[in-house]
PDB file of C-alpha atoms in Angstrom:
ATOM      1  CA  UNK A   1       7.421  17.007  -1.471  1.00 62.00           C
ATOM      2  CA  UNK A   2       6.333  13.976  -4.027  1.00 70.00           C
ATOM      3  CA  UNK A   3       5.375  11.017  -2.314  1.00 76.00           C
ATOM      4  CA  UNK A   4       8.066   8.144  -2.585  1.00 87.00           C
ATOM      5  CA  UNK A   5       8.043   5.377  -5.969  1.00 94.00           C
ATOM      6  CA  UNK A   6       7.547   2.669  -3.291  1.00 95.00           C
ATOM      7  CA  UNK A   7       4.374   4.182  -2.052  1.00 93.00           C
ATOM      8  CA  UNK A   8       2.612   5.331  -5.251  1.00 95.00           C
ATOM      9  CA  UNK A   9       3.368   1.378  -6.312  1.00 97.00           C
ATOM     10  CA  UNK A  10       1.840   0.125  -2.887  1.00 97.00           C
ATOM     11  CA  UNK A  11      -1.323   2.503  -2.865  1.00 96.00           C
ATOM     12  CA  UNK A  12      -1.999   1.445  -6.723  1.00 98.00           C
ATOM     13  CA  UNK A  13      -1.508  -2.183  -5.941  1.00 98.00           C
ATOM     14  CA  UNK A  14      -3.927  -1.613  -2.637  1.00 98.00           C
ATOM     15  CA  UNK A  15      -6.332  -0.097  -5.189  1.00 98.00           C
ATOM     16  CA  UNK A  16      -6.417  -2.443  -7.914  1.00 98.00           C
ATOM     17  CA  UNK A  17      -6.879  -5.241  -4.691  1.00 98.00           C
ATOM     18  CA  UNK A  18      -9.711  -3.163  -3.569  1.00 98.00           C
ATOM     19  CA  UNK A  19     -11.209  -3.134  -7.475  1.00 98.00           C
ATOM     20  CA  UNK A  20     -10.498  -7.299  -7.403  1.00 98.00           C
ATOM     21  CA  UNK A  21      -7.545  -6.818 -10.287  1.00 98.00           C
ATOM     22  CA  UNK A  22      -5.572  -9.454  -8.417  1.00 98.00           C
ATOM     23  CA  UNK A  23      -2.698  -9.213 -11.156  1.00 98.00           C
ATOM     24  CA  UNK A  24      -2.355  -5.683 -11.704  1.00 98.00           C
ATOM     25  CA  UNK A  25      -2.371  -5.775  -7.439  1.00 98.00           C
ATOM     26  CA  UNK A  26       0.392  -8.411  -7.469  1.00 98.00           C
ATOM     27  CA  UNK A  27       2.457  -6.133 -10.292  1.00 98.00           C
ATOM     28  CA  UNK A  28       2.419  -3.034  -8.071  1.00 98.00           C
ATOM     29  CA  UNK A  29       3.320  -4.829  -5.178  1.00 98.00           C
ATOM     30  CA  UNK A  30       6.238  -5.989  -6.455  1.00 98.00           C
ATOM     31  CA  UNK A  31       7.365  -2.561  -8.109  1.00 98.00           C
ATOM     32  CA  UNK A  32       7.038  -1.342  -4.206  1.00 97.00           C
ATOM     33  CA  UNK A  33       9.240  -4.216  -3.196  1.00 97.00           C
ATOM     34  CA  UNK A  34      11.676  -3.955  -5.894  1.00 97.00           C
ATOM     35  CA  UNK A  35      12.386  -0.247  -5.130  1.00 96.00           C
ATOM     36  CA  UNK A  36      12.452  -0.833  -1.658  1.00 95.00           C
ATOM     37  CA  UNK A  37      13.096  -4.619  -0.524  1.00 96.00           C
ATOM     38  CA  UNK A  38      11.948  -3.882   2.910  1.00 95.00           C
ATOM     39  CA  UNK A  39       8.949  -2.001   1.802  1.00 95.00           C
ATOM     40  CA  UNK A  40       6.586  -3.112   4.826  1.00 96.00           C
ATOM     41  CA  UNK A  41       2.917  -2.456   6.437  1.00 96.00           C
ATOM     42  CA  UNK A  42       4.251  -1.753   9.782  1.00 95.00           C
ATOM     43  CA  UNK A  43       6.576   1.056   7.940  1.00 92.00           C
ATOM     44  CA  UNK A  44       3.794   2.954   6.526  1.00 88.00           C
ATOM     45  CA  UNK A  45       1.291   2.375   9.794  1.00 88.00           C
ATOM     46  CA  UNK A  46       4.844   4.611  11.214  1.00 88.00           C
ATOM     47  CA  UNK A  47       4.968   7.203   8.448  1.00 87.00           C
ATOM     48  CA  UNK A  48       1.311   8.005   7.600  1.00 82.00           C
ATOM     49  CA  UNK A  49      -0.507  11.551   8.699  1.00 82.00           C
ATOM     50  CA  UNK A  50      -3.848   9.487   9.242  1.00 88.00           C
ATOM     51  CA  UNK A  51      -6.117  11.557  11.412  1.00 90.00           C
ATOM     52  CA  UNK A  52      -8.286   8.358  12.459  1.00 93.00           C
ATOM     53  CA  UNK A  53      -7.221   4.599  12.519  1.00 89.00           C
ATOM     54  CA  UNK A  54      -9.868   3.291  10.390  1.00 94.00           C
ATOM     55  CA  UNK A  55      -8.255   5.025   7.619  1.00 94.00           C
ATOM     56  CA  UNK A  56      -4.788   3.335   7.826  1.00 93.00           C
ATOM     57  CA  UNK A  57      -6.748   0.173   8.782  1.00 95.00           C
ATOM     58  CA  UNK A  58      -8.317   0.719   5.460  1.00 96.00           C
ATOM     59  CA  UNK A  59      -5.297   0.793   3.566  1.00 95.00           C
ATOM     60  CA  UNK A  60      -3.529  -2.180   5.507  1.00 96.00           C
ATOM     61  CA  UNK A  61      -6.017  -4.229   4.424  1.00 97.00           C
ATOM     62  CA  UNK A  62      -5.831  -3.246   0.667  1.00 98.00           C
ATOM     63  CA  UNK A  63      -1.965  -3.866   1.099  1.00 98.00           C
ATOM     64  CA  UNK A  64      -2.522  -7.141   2.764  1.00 98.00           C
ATOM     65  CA  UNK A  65      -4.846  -8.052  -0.132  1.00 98.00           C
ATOM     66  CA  UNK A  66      -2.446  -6.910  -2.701  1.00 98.00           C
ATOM     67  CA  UNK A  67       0.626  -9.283  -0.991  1.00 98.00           C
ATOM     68  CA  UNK A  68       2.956  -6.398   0.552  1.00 98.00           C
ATOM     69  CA  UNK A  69       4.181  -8.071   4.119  1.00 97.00           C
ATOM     70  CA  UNK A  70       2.983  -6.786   7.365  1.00 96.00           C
TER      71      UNK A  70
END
């Protein structure tokens, strides 16, 4: 199945933190939190097939630097 709005807007905005487009990182963040208001870190840590924790460590740290809550 198609992955949710609220996490294609969250994995852009980690991207575009990752590339340093701090704006474009703030304006997908807060498409993730506007379709889902309790759109969280901790959520996706839960829902993510990650074989290896580096990988969701990875992208916890591009949401962090994008503004999406723990």
């Amino acid at each position: 199945s198609p992955m949710p709005l609220d996490f294609v807007e969250a994995y852009l905005a980690a991207c575009h933190a990752y590339l340093g487009h701090e704006d474009e990182a703030h304006r997908h963040a807060a498409a993730a939190l506007k379709l889902t208001p309790g759109f969280s870190i901790a959520i996706c840590r839960d829902v993510e097939p990650f074989r290896h924790a580096r990988d969701i460590d990875h992208l916890a740290e591009g949401f962090r630097l994008a503004g999406l809550p723990e």
